[in-house]
Tab-separated table of C-alpha atoms in Angstrom:
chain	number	residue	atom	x	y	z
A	187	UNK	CA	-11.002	18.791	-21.068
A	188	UNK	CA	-9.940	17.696	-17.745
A	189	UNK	CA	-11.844	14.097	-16.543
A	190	UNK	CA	-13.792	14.376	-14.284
A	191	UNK	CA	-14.941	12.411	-11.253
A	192	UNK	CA	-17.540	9.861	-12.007
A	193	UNK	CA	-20.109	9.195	-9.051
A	194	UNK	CA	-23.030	7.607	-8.508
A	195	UNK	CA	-26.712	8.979	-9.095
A	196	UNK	CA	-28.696	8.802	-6.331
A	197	UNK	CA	-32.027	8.193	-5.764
A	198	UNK	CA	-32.197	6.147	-9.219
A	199	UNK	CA	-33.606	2.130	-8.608
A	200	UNK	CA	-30.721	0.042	-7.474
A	201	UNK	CA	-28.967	-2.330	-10.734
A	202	UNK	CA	-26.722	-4.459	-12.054
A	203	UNK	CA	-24.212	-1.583	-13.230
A	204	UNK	CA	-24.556	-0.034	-9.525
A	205	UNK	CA	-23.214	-3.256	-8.034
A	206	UNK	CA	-20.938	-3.836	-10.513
A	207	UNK	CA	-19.021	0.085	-10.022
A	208	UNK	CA	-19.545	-0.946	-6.031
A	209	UNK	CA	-17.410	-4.473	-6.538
A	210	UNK	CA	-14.939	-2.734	-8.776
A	211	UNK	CA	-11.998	-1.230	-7.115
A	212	UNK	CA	-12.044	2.794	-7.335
A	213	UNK	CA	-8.513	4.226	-7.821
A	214	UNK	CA	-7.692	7.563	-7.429
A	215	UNK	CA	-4.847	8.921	-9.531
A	216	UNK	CA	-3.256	12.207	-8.229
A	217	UNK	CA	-0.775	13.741	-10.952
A	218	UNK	CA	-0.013	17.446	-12.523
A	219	UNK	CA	0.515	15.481	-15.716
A	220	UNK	CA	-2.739	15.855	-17.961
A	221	UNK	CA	-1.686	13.751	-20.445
A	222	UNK	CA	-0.652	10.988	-17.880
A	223	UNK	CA	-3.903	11.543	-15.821
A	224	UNK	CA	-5.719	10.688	-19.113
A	225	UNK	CA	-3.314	7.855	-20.468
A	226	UNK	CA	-4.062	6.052	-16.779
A	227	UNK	CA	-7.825	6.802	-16.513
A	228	UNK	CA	-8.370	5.055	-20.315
A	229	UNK	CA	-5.929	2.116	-19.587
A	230	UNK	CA	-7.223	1.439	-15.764
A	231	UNK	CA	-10.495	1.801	-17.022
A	232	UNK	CA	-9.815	-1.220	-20.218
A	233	UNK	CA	-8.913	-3.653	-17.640
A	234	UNK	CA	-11.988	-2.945	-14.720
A	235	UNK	CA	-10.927	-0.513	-12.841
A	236	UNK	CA	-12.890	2.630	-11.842
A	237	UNK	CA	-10.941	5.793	-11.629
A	238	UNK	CA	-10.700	9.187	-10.620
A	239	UNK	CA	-7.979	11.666	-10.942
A	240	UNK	CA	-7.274	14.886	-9.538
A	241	UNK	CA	-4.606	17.339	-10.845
A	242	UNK	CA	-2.761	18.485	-7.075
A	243	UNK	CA	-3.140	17.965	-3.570
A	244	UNK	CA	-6.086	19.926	-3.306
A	245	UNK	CA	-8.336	18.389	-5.709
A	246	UNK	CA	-6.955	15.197	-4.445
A	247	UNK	CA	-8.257	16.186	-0.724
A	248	UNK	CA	-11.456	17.140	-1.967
A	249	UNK	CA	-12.109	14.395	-3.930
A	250	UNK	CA	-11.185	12.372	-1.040
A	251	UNK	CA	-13.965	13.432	0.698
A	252	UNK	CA	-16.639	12.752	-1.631
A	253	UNK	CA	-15.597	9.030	-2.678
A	254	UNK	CA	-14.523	5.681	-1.445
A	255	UNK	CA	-11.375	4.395	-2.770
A	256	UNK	CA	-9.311	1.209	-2.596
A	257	UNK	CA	-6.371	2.690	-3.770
A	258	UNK	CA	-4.505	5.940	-4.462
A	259	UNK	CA	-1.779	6.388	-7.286
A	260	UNK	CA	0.435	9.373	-6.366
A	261	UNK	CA	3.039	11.514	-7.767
A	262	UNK	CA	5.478	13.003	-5.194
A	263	UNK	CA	5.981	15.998	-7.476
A	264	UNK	CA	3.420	18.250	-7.291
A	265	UNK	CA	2.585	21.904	-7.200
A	266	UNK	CA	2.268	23.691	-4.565
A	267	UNK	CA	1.534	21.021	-1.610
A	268	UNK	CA	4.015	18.141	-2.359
A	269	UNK	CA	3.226	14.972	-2.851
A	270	UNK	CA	4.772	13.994	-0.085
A	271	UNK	CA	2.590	16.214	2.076
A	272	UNK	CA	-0.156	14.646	0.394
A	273	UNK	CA	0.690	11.153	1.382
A	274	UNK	CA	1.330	12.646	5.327
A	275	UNK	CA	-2.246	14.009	5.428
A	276	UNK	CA	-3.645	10.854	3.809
A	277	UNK	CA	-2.125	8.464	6.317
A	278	UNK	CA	-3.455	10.390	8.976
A	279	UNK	CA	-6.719	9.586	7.774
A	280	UNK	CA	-6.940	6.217	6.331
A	281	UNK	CA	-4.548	3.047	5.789
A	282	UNK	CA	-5.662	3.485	2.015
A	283	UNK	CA	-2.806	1.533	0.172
A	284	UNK	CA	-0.659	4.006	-1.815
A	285	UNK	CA	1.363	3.601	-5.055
A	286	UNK	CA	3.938	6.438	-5.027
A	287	UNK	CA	4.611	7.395	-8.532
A	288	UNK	CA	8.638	9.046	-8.292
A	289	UNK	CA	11.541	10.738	-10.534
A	290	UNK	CA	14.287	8.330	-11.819
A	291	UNK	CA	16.907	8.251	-9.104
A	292	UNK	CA	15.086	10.377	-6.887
A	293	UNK	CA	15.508	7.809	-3.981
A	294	UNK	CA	15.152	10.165	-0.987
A	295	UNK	CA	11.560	10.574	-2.056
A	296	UNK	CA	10.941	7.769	-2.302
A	297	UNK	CA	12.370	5.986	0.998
A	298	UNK	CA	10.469	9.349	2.597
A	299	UNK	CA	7.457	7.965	0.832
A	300	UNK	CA	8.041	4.434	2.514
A	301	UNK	CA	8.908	5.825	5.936
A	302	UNK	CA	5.308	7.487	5.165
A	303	UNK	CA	3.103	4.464	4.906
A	304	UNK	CA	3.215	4.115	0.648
A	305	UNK	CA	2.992	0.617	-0.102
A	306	UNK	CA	4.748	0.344	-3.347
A	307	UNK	CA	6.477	2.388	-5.848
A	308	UNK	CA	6.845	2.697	-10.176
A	309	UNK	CA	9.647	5.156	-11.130
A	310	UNK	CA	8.950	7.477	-14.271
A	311	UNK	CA	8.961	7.135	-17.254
A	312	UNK	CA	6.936	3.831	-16.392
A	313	UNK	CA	5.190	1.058	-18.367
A	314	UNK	CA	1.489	1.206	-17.339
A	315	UNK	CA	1.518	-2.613	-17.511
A	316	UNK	CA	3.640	-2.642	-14.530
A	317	UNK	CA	1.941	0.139	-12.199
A	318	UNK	CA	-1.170	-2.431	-13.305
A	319	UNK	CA	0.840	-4.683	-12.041
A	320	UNK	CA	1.629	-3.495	-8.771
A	321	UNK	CA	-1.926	-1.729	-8.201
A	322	UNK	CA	-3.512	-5.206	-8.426
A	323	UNK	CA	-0.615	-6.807	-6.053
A	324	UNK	CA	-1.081	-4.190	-3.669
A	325	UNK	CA	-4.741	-4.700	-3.608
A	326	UNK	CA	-4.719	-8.198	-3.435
A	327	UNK	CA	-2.509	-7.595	-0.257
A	328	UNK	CA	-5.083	-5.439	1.562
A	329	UNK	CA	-7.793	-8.341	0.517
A	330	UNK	CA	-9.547	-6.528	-2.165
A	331	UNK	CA	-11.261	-9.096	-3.904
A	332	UNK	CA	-8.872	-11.524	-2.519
A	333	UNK	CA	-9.424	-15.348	-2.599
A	334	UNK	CA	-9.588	-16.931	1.575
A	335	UNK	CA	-5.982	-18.102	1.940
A	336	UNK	CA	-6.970	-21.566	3.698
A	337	UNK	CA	-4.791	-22.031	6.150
A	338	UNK	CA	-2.948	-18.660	6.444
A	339	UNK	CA	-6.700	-17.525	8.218
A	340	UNK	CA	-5.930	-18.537	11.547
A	341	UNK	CA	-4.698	-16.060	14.389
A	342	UNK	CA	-1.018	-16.391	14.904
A	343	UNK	CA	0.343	-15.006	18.735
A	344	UNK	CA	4.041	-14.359	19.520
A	345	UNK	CA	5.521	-12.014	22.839
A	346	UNK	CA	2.303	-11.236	23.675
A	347	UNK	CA	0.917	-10.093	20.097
A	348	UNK	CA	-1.846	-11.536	17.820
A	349	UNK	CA	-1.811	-11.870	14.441
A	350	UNK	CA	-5.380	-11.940	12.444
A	351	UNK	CA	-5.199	-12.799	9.109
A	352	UNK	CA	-8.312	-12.892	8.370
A	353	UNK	CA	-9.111	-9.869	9.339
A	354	UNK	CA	-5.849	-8.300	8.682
A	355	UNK	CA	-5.382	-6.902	12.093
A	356	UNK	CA	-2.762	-6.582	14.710
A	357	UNK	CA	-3.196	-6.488	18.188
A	358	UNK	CA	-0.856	-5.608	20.971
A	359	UNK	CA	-0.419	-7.088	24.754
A	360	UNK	CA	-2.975	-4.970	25.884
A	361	UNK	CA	-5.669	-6.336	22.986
A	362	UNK	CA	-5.571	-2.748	21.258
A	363	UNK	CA	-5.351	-2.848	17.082
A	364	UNK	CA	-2.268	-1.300	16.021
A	365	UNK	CA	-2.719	0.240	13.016
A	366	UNK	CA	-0.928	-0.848	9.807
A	367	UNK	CA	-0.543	-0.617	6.166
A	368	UNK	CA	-0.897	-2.846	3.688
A	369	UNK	CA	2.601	-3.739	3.393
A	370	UNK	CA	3.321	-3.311	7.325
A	371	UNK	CA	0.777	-6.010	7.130
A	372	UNK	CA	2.442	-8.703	5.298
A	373	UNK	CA	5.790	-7.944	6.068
A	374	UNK	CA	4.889	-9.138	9.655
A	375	UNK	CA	2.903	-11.779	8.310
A	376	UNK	CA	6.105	-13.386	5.933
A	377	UNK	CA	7.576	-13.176	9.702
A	378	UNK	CA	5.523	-14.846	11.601
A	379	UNK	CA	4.824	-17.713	8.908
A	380	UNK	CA	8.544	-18.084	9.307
A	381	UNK	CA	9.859	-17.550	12.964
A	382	UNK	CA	13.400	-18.229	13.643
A	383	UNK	CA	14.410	-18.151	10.205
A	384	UNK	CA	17.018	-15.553	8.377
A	385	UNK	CA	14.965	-13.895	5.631
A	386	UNK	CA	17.260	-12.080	3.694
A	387	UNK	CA	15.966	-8.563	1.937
A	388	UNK	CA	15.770	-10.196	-1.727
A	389	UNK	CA	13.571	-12.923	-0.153
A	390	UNK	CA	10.952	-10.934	1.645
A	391	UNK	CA	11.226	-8.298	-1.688
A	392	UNK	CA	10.626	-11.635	-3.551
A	393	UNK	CA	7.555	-12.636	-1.218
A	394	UNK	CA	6.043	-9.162	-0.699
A	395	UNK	CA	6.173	-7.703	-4.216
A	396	UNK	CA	7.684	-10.476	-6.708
A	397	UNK	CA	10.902	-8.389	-7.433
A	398	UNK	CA	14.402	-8.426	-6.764
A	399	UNK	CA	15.833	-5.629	-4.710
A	400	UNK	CA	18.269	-3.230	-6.693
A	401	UNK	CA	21.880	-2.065	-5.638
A	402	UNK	CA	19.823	0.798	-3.200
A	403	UNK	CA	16.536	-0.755	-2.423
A	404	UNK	CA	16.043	0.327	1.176
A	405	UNK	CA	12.187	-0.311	0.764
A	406	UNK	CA	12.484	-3.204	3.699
A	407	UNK	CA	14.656	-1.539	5.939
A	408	UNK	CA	12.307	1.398	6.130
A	409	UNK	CA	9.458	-1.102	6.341
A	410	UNK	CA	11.007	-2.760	8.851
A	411	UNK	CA	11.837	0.669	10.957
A	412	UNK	CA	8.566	1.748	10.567
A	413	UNK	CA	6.887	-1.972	11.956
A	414	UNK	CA	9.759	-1.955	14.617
A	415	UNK	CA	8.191	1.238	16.193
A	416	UNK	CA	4.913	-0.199	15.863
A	417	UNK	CA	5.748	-3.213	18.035
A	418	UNK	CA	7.594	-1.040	20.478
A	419	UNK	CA	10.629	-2.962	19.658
A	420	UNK	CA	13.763	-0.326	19.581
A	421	UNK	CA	16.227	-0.351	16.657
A	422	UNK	CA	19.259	-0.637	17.945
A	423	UNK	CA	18.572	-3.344	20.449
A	424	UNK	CA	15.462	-4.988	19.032
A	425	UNK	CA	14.153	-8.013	20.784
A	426	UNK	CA	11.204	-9.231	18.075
A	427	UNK	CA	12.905	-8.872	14.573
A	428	UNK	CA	16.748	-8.963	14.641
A	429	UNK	CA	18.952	-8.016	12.442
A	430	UNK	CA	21.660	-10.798	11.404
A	431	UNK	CA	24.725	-8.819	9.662
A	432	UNK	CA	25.240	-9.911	6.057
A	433	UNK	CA	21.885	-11.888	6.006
A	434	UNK	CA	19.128	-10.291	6.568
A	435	UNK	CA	16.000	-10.092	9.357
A	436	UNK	CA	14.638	-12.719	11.606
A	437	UNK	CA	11.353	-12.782	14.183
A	438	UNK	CA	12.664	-13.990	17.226
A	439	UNK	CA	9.644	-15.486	18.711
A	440	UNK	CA	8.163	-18.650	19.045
A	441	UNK	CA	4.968	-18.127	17.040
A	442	UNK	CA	1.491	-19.908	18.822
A	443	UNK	CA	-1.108	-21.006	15.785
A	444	UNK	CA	-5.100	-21.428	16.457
């Protein structure tokens, strides 16, 4: 029997279970795979997280629509509308954080799913320890349930942008929010912590997501393409974050705290 969504019952006296499902991140696992669907609803669920899965696009988009999620698991392989489709739609409509779930070796899906907004990725077959794993880092980098990072909340300003992390925000010249993802978000944060300095890719890997890149890791070069465009700064003669051949990236800015 297919699981199905769990919501809330409404019009029933508010309680401690109701704020405890409303404190408790909802996940939202999209996969064809029944048996998978079920082996990541029981083992999400034994370590407090609520979930709800949908079987293809479709049930994912309608399910969208009736819920608030923190998070959305998703397999790129799907029938009929791809996964990747999926993940195009989604990002039009939220900055959810997304944890693309890909084919071993299938690497143009997954840099496709980068370029796309997806904050992390597990390759199949997988260990659910480690999607665990990477579900809670990614939501502890969009500040879900997050502890106040001291220091780090203070607004940071370089060549005319702001920086809140507190509010995990970035603004352009012009004061307007640009829109970014959870890992668009802390990539430019490890930046601006660290102006002037060569960060090489297995450093910000190592800072963003606790891993060392592989032999054909290209997640931060698309995550730096993708921020690039978002700070108007052109690839092939950027002016903000440079590349430096045979090391890495740098932010070429003097970075204003306060």
């Amino acid at each position: 029997m297919q699981q199905k969504a769990t919501t809330l019952a409404r019009g029933l006296p508010y309680s401690p279970i109701f704020r405890f499902m409303e404190q408790t991140p909802h996940i939202l696992v999209v996969d064809d795979d029944r048996e998978i669907r079920d082996l990541l609803a029981r083992f999400l669920q034994l370590h407090q997280l609520r979930v709800t899965t949908a079987r293809d696009a479709r049930e994912a988009r309608r399910l969208w629509t009736q819920g608030h999620y923190h998070l959305v698991v998703l397999d790129l392989m799907l029938p009929g509308e791809s996964g990747l489709d999926f993940a195009r739609w989604l990002r039009s409509e939220s900055a959810v954080p997304m944890v693309m779930l890909t084919a071993m070796g299938e690497e143009t899906d997954r840099i496709v799913g980068l370029e796309l907004g997806a904050d992390d990725y597990v390759a199949k077959p997988f260990n659910p320890r480690e999607l665990l794993a990477r579900i809670r880092a990614v939501l502890r980098r969009a500040g879900e349930g997050a502890e106040p990072r001291g220091q780090r909340a203070q607004v940071l300003r370089f060549a005319g942008w702001t920086l809140e992390p507190a509010r995990r925000r970035m603004l352009n010249p012009a004061g307007v929010e640009v829109p970014l993802t959870a890992g668009e978000f802390d990539l430019m944060l490890a930046f601006a912590e660290r102006p002037n300095r060569v960060l090489t890719r297995d450093m910000l890997l190592d800072l963003l997501r606790g891993r060392q890149a592989g032999p054909f890791d290209r997640a931060i070069d698309v995550a730096i393409s993708r921020l690039r465009r978002k700070l108007e700064d052109d690839g092939r003669s950027a002016q903000l974050i440079k590349t430096v051949r045979g090391g890495g990236y740098v932010l070429a800015a003097t970075v204003e705290r306060g």
